[in-house]
Amino acid sequence: MTDSCVSPAADSRSLSAAAARDRMVAEVTPITGHTFVPVRDALGRILAAEIIAPYDVPAHDNSAMDGYAVNFASLAAEGETRLTVVGTAFAGKAFSGIVGAGQALRIMTGAVLPGGADTVIVQEVTRVEEGAVWVPAGQRQGQNTRHAGEDLARGQVALAAGKLIGPAELGLIASLGLGEVAVKRRLRVAFFSTGDELASIGQPLAPGEIYDSNRYTLHGLLTKLGAEIVDMGVVPDRPEALEAALVEAAANADAIITTGGVSVGEADFIKQVLAKLGEVRFWKLNIKPGRPMAFGKVGKAWLFGLPGNPVAVMVSYTQFALDALHRMSGLDPLPVRPLLTVPAANAIRKQAGRREYLRGQVVAVDGHFAVKTIGNQGSGVLRSMSEANCFIVLPEDNAGVQAGEPVTVELFAGVY
Ligand code: AMP
Ligand code: MG
């Protein structure tokens, strides 16, 4: 493939969506710096160092069921076996004796398996009489027991560095008795909207103005990412103002996200300002929506110059910026984003030659899933993102879809 990462002077070629994403991920590097937080506060953070299990989890062999602990050798191969009950073990209250031949111990789930016992009989299949229990044939040696270290063995890597800490990890860390964990510092992301037409909430709209929505969408996206956000407001379409804003952003953040001004209009100054300030490439991605995009460095900060149209912002963010931001944050490995194949509920018109991200809604029809397109697919129609629950991703060579034909979708859930 030819090098389609082009300089501002020769930006007419198109870069494929996959190539753009890969290039961004490859160029950025994880930030350094970590902090210690109490376990609960680690939710949504990224582990800065691996956690080694300091001891076995569970710490002892124990019972997986309520029933009777026995030595398998005590059981007759056929018919019932009568065993003498020698005591009771509770979770947290072990039986100190040994279970001998012809004996059984009443045992509760989680109770330590006593010496001499290797098998647990669930109470439901037993028959109890004064001081004894009858066990039917057909038991398996070792059944209904859990072994020390079967969840985590002492010395084993319980969680690797770079792991996103979710609910399961909080519990796992707690199961090791750890009160604090080292997490990566949060990625600092500065962002601003560009455009003379943008009014801020609380101001009445002058003729031709619209309220700035991108900054709020980005607030949501970046908060969900777990970033520390620096909201720099709206910057007018003047080169000096853009330059000042970019210099300030670069001094305060690991990454900068701008929206608008990356196209070829007469008020699109981002390009000329960036040519002066940093090493930034302008891409025309062969996708819809979200064709123009800037990526590169201003000072030490990575810049993601997203388009202005609100839907295009969300497409470029999720499809291109997000994985690079994940990598910068220290997430390792990058999350797998499953693509599902479902039949289209309706026909879809499309031109071959570019990848399209349509807003879709996966719905259940008679117990089967299908995806329908949201009515207005305009890149300025943010309502389509709100009504949708997925992108329908139509590849470059697709030239239209008929109802019932399988298409690829990426569910929003788990992506942003
Ligand atoms: P631009 O790329 O700057 O030409 O913007 C493309 C379209 O997106 C124009 O219709 C803009 O008015 C609109 N737009 C740009 N920024 C925003 C924003 N922050 N909020 C809502 N719409 C925007
Ligand atoms: Mg603009």
PDB file of C-alpha atoms in Angstrom, residues 122-340:
ATOM      1  CA  VAL A 122     -25.685 -33.468  48.663  1.00  0.00           C
ATOM      2  CA  GLN A 123     -28.188 -33.651  51.457  1.00  0.00           C
ATOM      3  CA  GLU A 124     -31.160 -33.988  49.067  1.00  0.00           C
ATOM      4  CA  VAL A 125     -30.185 -37.551  48.055  1.00  0.00           C
ATOM      5  CA  THR A 126     -29.605 -38.791  51.608  1.00  0.00           C
ATOM      6  CA  ARG A 127     -31.893 -40.307  54.209  1.00  0.00           C
ATOM      7  CA  VAL A 128     -31.224 -39.384  57.803  1.00  0.00           C
ATOM      8  CA  GLU A 129     -31.959 -41.422  60.897  1.00  0.00           C
ATOM      9  CA  GLU A 130     -30.935 -41.019  64.512  1.00  0.00           C
ATOM     10  CA  GLY A 131     -27.141 -40.424  64.448  1.00  0.00           C
ATOM     11  CA  ALA A 132     -26.674 -41.873  60.952  1.00  0.00           C
ATOM     12  CA  VAL A 133     -27.135 -41.055  57.285  1.00  0.00           C
ATOM     13  CA  TRP A 134     -27.913 -43.350  54.355  1.00  0.00           C
ATOM     14  CA  VAL A 135     -26.128 -42.583  51.078  1.00  0.00           C
ATOM     15  CA  PRO A 136     -27.250 -44.106  47.760  1.00  0.00           C
ATOM     16  CA  ALA A 137     -24.795 -45.680  45.294  1.00  0.00           C
ATOM     17  CA  GLY A 138     -23.598 -43.806  42.229  1.00  0.00           C
ATOM     18  CA  GLN A 139     -21.482 -41.080  43.867  1.00  0.00           C
ATOM     19  CA  ARG A 140     -18.257 -39.851  42.229  1.00  0.00           C
ATOM     20  CA  GLN A 141     -15.012 -39.463  44.148  1.00  0.00           C
ATOM     21  CA  GLY A 142     -14.251 -35.768  44.789  1.00  0.00           C
ATOM     22  CA  GLN A 143     -17.715 -34.550  43.826  1.00  0.00           C
ATOM     23  CA  ASN A 144     -19.055 -31.296  45.295  1.00  0.00           C
ATOM     24  CA  THR A 145     -15.693 -30.206  46.636  1.00  0.00           C
ATOM     25  CA  ARG A 146     -13.636 -27.131  45.797  1.00  0.00           C
ATOM     26  CA  HIS A 147      -9.891 -27.133  45.979  1.00  0.00           C
ATOM     27  CA  ALA A 148      -7.520 -24.720  47.644  1.00  0.00           C
ATOM     28  CA  GLY A 149      -6.152 -22.348  45.005  1.00  0.00           C
ATOM     29  CA  GLU A 150      -8.604 -23.398  42.282  1.00  0.00           C
ATOM     30  CA  ASP A 151      -9.685 -19.762  41.789  1.00  0.00           C
ATOM     31  CA  LEU A 152      -6.220 -18.258  42.273  1.00  0.00           C
ATOM     32  CA  ALA A 153      -3.088 -20.121  43.242  1.00  0.00           C
ATOM     33  CA  ARG A 154      -0.554 -18.401  45.488  1.00  0.00           C
ATOM     34  CA  GLY A 155       2.134 -16.694  43.389  1.00  0.00           C
ATOM     35  CA  GLN A 156      -0.036 -16.656  40.261  1.00  0.00           C
ATOM     36  CA  VAL A 157      -0.682 -13.382  38.379  1.00  0.00           C
ATOM     37  CA  ALA A 158      -4.226 -12.627  39.512  1.00  0.00           C
ATOM     38  CA  LEU A 159      -4.575  -9.511  37.347  1.00  0.00           C
ATOM     39  CA  ALA A 160      -2.180  -8.177  34.732  1.00  0.00           C
ATOM     40  CA  ALA A 161      -1.052  -4.575  34.479  1.00  0.00           C
ATOM     41  CA  GLY A 162      -3.215  -2.654  32.019  1.00  0.00           C
ATOM     42  CA  LYS A 163      -6.413  -4.410  33.036  1.00  0.00           C
ATOM     43  CA  LEU A 164      -9.551  -2.311  33.239  1.00  0.00           C
ATOM     44  CA  ILE A 165     -10.996  -2.739  36.712  1.00  0.00           C
ATOM     45  CA  GLY A 166     -14.655  -3.678  36.570  1.00  0.00           C
ATOM     46  CA  PRO A 167     -16.971  -5.253  39.116  1.00  0.00           C
ATOM     47  CA  ALA A 168     -15.397  -8.723  38.775  1.00  0.00           C
ATOM     48  CA  GLU A 169     -11.922  -7.278  39.366  1.00  0.00           C
ATOM     49  CA  LEU A 170     -13.070  -5.354  42.458  1.00  0.00           C
ATOM     50  CA  GLY A 171     -14.328  -8.612  43.935  1.00  0.00           C
ATOM     51  CA  LEU A 172     -11.215 -10.480  42.876  1.00  0.00           C
ATOM     52  CA  ILE A 173      -8.941  -7.885  44.480  1.00  0.00           C
ATOM     53  CA  ALA A 174     -11.039  -8.056  47.650  1.00  0.00           C
ATOM     54  CA  SER A 175     -10.814 -11.881  47.605  1.00  0.00           C
ATOM     55  CA  LEU A 176      -7.047 -11.459  47.957  1.00  0.00           C
ATOM     56  CA  GLY A 177      -7.540  -9.289  51.011  1.00  0.00           C
ATOM     57  CA  LEU A 178      -6.023  -6.224  49.338  1.00  0.00           C
ATOM     58  CA  GLY A 179      -7.303  -2.841  50.495  1.00  0.00           C
ATOM     59  CA  GLU A 180      -5.525  -0.648  47.976  1.00  0.00           C
ATOM     60  CA  VAL A 181      -4.390  -0.943  44.384  1.00  0.00           C
ATOM     61  CA  ALA A 182      -2.013   0.953  42.130  1.00  0.00           C
ATOM     62  CA  VAL A 183      -3.913   2.428  39.175  1.00  0.00           C
ATOM     63  CA  LYS A 184      -2.735   4.462  36.234  1.00  0.00           C
ATOM     64  CA  ARG A 185      -3.239   8.178  36.568  1.00  0.00           C
ATOM     65  CA  ARG A 186      -6.141   9.373  34.482  1.00  0.00           C
ATOM     66  CA  LEU A 187      -5.487  10.458  30.911  1.00  0.00           C
ATOM     67  CA  ARG A 188      -5.819  14.236  30.735  1.00  0.00           C
ATOM     68  CA  VAL A 189      -7.816  15.316  27.695  1.00  0.00           C
ATOM     69  CA  ALA A 190      -8.423  18.957  26.742  1.00  0.00           C
ATOM     70  CA  PHE A 191     -11.130  19.701  24.227  1.00  0.00           C
ATOM     71  CA  PHE A 192     -12.862  22.611  22.578  1.00  0.00           C
ATOM     72  CA  SER A 193     -15.380  23.318  19.882  1.00  0.00           C
ATOM     73  CA  THR A 194     -14.603  25.600  16.979  1.00  0.00           C
ATOM     74  CA  GLY A 195     -17.115  27.716  15.102  1.00  0.00           C
ATOM     75  CA  ASP A 196     -18.387  31.285  14.998  1.00  0.00           C
ATOM     76  CA  GLU A 197     -21.932  29.959  14.813  1.00  0.00           C
ATOM     77  CA  LEU A 198     -21.758  28.270  18.198  1.00  0.00           C
ATOM     78  CA  ALA A 199     -23.676  29.716  21.104  1.00  0.00           C
ATOM     79  CA  SER A 200     -23.288  28.542  24.672  1.00  0.00           C
ATOM     80  CA  ILE A 201     -26.156  27.370  26.820  1.00  0.00           C
ATOM     81  CA  GLY A 202     -27.784  30.282  28.652  1.00  0.00           C
ATOM     82  CA  GLN A 203     -27.276  32.686  25.734  1.00  0.00           C
ATOM     83  CA  PRO A 204     -30.200  33.392  23.409  1.00  0.00           C
ATOM     84  CA  LEU A 205     -29.522  32.281  19.836  1.00  0.00           C
ATOM     85  CA  ALA A 206     -28.683  35.095  17.428  1.00  0.00           C
ATOM     86  CA  PRO A 207     -29.752  34.562  13.803  1.00  0.00           C
ATOM     87  CA  GLY A 208     -27.697  31.779  12.242  1.00  0.00           C
ATOM     88  CA  GLU A 209     -26.404  30.472  15.543  1.00  0.00           C
ATOM     89  CA  ILE A 210     -26.760  26.987  16.993  1.00  0.00           C
ATOM     90  CA  TYR A 211     -26.009  25.678  20.425  1.00  0.00           C
ATOM     91  CA  ASP A 212     -22.724  23.860  20.832  1.00  0.00           C
ATOM     92  CA  SER A 213     -23.623  20.207  21.320  1.00  0.00           C
ATOM     93  CA  ASN A 214     -20.284  18.561  20.530  1.00  0.00           C
ATOM     94  CA  ARG A 215     -18.686  19.690  23.757  1.00  0.00           C
ATOM     95  CA  TYR A 216     -21.430  17.988  25.744  1.00  0.00           C
ATOM     96  CA  THR A 217     -21.212  14.804  23.728  1.00  0.00           C
ATOM     97  CA  LEU A 218     -17.452  14.796  24.284  1.00  0.00           C
ATOM     98  CA  HIS A 219     -17.930  15.494  27.966  1.00  0.00           C
ATOM     99  CA  GLY A 220     -19.977  12.301  28.089  1.00  0.00           C
ATOM    100  CA  LEU A 221     -17.626  10.235  25.950  1.00  0.00           C
ATOM    101  CA  LEU A 222     -14.513  11.292  27.844  1.00  0.00           C
ATOM    102  CA  THR A 223     -16.111  10.908  31.243  1.00  0.00           C
ATOM    103  CA  LYS A 224     -17.077   7.366  30.293  1.00  0.00           C
ATOM    104  CA  LEU A 225     -13.524   6.802  29.141  1.00  0.00           C
ATOM    105  CA  GLY A 226     -12.375   7.689  32.663  1.00  0.00           C
ATOM    106  CA  ALA A 227     -10.355  10.686  31.480  1.00  0.00           C
ATOM    107  CA  GLU A 228      -9.636  13.823  33.436  1.00  0.00           C
ATOM    108  CA  ILE A 229     -11.291  16.414  31.258  1.00  0.00           C
ATOM    109  CA  VAL A 230     -10.309  19.984  30.545  1.00  0.00           C
ATOM    110  CA  ASP A 231     -13.253  21.697  28.830  1.00  0.00           C
ATOM    111  CA  MET A 232     -11.925  24.771  27.045  1.00  0.00           C
ATOM    112  CA  GLY A 233     -15.233  25.992  25.681  1.00  0.00           C
ATOM    113  CA  VAL A 234     -15.863  27.412  22.229  1.00  0.00           C
ATOM    114  CA  VAL A 235     -13.059  28.900  20.174  1.00  0.00           C
ATOM    115  CA  PRO A 236     -13.980  31.260  17.325  1.00  0.00           C
ATOM    116  CA  ASP A 237     -12.904  30.715  13.720  1.00  0.00           C
ATOM    117  CA  ARG A 238      -9.859  32.986  13.947  1.00  0.00           C
ATOM    118  CA  PRO A 239      -6.347  31.618  13.458  1.00  0.00           C
ATOM    119  CA  GLU A 240      -4.884  33.529  16.428  1.00  0.00           C
ATOM    120  CA  ALA A 241      -7.633  32.299  18.754  1.00  0.00           C
ATOM    121  CA  LEU A 242      -7.158  28.702  17.590  1.00  0.00           C
ATOM    122  CA  GLU A 243      -3.419  28.957  17.988  1.00  0.00           C
ATOM    123  CA  ALA A 244      -3.698  30.283  21.530  1.00  0.00           C
ATOM    124  CA  ALA A 245      -6.199  27.570  22.453  1.00  0.00           C
ATOM    125  CA  LEU A 246      -4.029  24.780  21.019  1.00  0.00           C
ATOM    126  CA  VAL A 247      -0.914  26.034  22.767  1.00  0.00           C
ATOM    127  CA  GLU A 248      -2.761  26.185  26.073  1.00  0.00           C
ATOM    128  CA  ALA A 249      -4.302  22.731  25.528  1.00  0.00           C
ATOM    129  CA  ALA A 250      -0.938  21.197  24.679  1.00  0.00           C
ATOM    130  CA  ALA A 251       0.554  22.582  27.878  1.00  0.00           C
ATOM    131  CA  ASN A 252      -2.211  21.090  30.027  1.00  0.00           C
ATOM    132  CA  ALA A 253      -3.124  17.759  28.568  1.00  0.00           C
ATOM    133  CA  ASP A 254      -1.943  14.443  27.171  1.00  0.00           C
ATOM    134  CA  ALA A 255      -4.462  14.629  24.343  1.00  0.00           C
ATOM    135  CA  ILE A 256      -6.427  17.373  22.632  1.00  0.00           C
ATOM    136  CA  ILE A 257      -9.737  16.876  20.889  1.00  0.00           C
ATOM    137  CA  THR A 258     -11.169  19.598  18.691  1.00  0.00           C
ATOM    138  CA  THR A 259     -14.355  19.553  16.670  1.00  0.00           C
ATOM    139  CA  GLY A 260     -15.044  21.446  13.472  1.00  0.00           C
ATOM    140  CA  GLY A 261     -12.817  23.403  11.172  1.00  0.00           C
ATOM    141  CA  VAL A 262     -10.973  20.435   9.634  1.00  0.00           C
ATOM    142  CA  SER A 263     -12.795  20.575   6.342  1.00  0.00           C
ATOM    143  CA  VAL A 264     -12.011  22.693   3.300  1.00  0.00           C
ATOM    144  CA  GLY A 265     -14.347  25.614   3.985  1.00  0.00           C
ATOM    145  CA  GLU A 266     -13.084  29.168   4.153  1.00  0.00           C
ATOM    146  CA  ALA A 267     -13.499  29.270   7.916  1.00  0.00           C
ATOM    147  CA  ASP A 268     -11.664  25.981   8.437  1.00  0.00           C
ATOM    148  CA  PHE A 269      -8.444  27.257   9.974  1.00  0.00           C
ATOM    149  CA  ILE A 270      -7.373  24.267  12.039  1.00  0.00           C
ATOM    150  CA  LYS A 271      -5.173  23.036   9.234  1.00  0.00           C
ATOM    151  CA  GLN A 272      -3.179  26.200   8.738  1.00  0.00           C
ATOM    152  CA  VAL A 273      -2.716  26.713  12.459  1.00  0.00           C
ATOM    153  CA  LEU A 274      -1.558  23.154  12.976  1.00  0.00           C
ATOM    154  CA  ALA A 275       0.864  23.355  10.100  1.00  0.00           C
ATOM    155  CA  LYS A 276       2.534  26.124  12.064  1.00  0.00           C
ATOM    156  CA  LEU A 277       2.328  24.535  15.517  1.00  0.00           C
ATOM    157  CA  GLY A 278       3.001  20.878  15.165  1.00  0.00           C
ATOM    158  CA  GLU A 279       3.331  17.710  13.199  1.00  0.00           C
ATOM    159  CA  VAL A 280      -0.189  17.041  12.139  1.00  0.00           C
ATOM    160  CA  ARG A 281      -1.549  15.081   9.215  1.00  0.00           C
ATOM    161  CA  PHE A 282      -4.844  15.662   7.576  1.00  0.00           C
ATOM    162  CA  TRP A 283      -6.733  12.693   6.440  1.00  0.00           C
ATOM    163  CA  LYS A 284      -9.604  12.283   4.137  1.00  0.00           C
ATOM    164  CA  LEU A 285     -10.958   8.990   5.293  1.00  0.00           C
ATOM    165  CA  ASN A 286     -13.013   7.041   2.827  1.00  0.00           C
ATOM    166  CA  ILE A 287     -15.901   6.808   5.258  1.00  0.00           C
ATOM    167  CA  LYS A 288     -19.259   8.392   5.782  1.00  0.00           C
ATOM    168  CA  PRO A 289     -19.917  10.264   7.963  1.00  0.00           C
ATOM    169  CA  GLY A 290     -16.656  11.703   9.286  1.00  0.00           C
ATOM    170  CA  ARG A 291     -14.508  12.044   6.215  1.00  0.00           C
ATOM    171  CA  PRO A 292     -12.087  14.797   7.254  1.00  0.00           C
ATOM    172  CA  MET A 293      -9.898  14.299  10.279  1.00  0.00           C
ATOM    173  CA  ALA A 294      -6.625  15.596  11.659  1.00  0.00           C
ATOM    174  CA  PHE A 295      -4.198  13.584  13.732  1.00  0.00           C
ATOM    175  CA  GLY A 296      -0.785  14.421  15.059  1.00  0.00           C
ATOM    176  CA  LYS A 297       1.148  16.197  17.751  1.00  0.00           C
ATOM    177  CA  VAL A 298       1.119  19.669  19.195  1.00  0.00           C
ATOM    178  CA  GLY A 299       3.960  19.958  21.677  1.00  0.00           C
ATOM    179  CA  LYS A 300       3.810  16.734  23.678  1.00  0.00           C
ATOM    180  CA  ALA A 301       0.078  16.277  23.258  1.00  0.00           C
ATOM    181  CA  TRP A 302      -1.594  14.091  20.669  1.00  0.00           C
ATOM    182  CA  LEU A 303      -4.247  15.924  18.718  1.00  0.00           C
ATOM    183  CA  PHE A 304      -7.441  14.452  17.352  1.00  0.00           C
ATOM    184  CA  GLY A 305      -9.107  16.993  15.098  1.00  0.00           C
ATOM    185  CA  LEU A 306     -12.616  15.677  14.611  1.00  0.00           C
ATOM    186  CA  PRO A 307     -15.139  16.972  12.099  1.00  0.00           C
ATOM    187  CA  GLY A 308     -17.868  19.378  13.184  1.00  0.00           C
ATOM    188  CA  ASN A 309     -21.037  17.523  12.395  1.00  0.00           C
ATOM    189  CA  PRO A 310     -22.348  15.964  15.609  1.00  0.00           C
ATOM    190  CA  VAL A 311     -22.814  12.431  14.250  1.00  0.00           C
ATOM    191  CA  ALA A 312     -19.442  12.558  12.516  1.00  0.00           C
ATOM    192  CA  VAL A 313     -17.895  13.495  15.878  1.00  0.00           C
ATOM    193  CA  MET A 314     -19.225  10.307  17.427  1.00  0.00           C
ATOM    194  CA  VAL A 315     -18.203   8.149  14.473  1.00  0.00           C
ATOM    195  CA  SER A 316     -14.648   9.505  14.355  1.00  0.00           C
ATOM    196  CA  TYR A 317     -14.307   9.345  18.118  1.00  0.00           C
ATOM    197  CA  THR A 318     -15.515   5.765  18.474  1.00  0.00           C
ATOM    198  CA  GLN A 319     -13.922   4.390  15.314  1.00  0.00           C
ATOM    199  CA  PHE A 320     -10.575   6.186  15.371  1.00  0.00           C
ATOM    200  CA  ALA A 321      -9.745   8.215  18.449  1.00  0.00           C
ATOM    201  CA  LEU A 322     -11.066   5.795  21.069  1.00  0.00           C
ATOM    202  CA  ASP A 323      -8.579   2.960  20.667  1.00  0.00           C
ATOM    203  CA  ALA A 324      -5.682   5.417  20.568  1.00  0.00           C
ATOM    204  CA  LEU A 325      -7.001   7.048  23.751  1.00  0.00           C
ATOM    205  CA  HIS A 326      -7.339   3.607  25.328  1.00  0.00           C
ATOM    206  CA  ARG A 327      -3.742   2.861  24.477  1.00  0.00           C
ATOM    207  CA  MET A 328      -2.589   6.206  25.848  1.00  0.00           C
ATOM    208  CA  SER A 329      -4.546   5.508  29.036  1.00  0.00           C
ATOM    209  CA  GLY A 330      -2.546   2.313  29.521  1.00  0.00           C
ATOM    210  CA  LEU A 331      -5.253  -0.204  28.714  1.00  0.00           C
ATOM    211  CA  ASP A 332      -3.599  -3.459  27.635  1.00  0.00           C
ATOM    212  CA  PRO A 333      -4.718  -5.348  25.668  1.00  0.00           C
ATOM    213  CA  LEU A 334      -7.076  -3.038  23.814  1.00  0.00           C
ATOM    214  CA  PRO A 335     -10.679  -4.092  24.264  1.00  0.00           C
ATOM    215  CA  VAL A 336     -12.118  -6.469  21.702  1.00  0.00           C
ATOM    216  CA  ARG A 337     -15.089  -4.871  20.015  1.00  0.00           C
ATOM    217  CA  PRO A 338     -17.300  -7.616  18.713  1.00  0.00           C
ATOM    218  CA  LEU A 339     -19.070  -7.123  15.420  1.00  0.00           C
ATOM    219  CA  LEU A 340     -22.282  -9.061  15.042  1.00  0.00           C
TER     220      LEU A 340
END
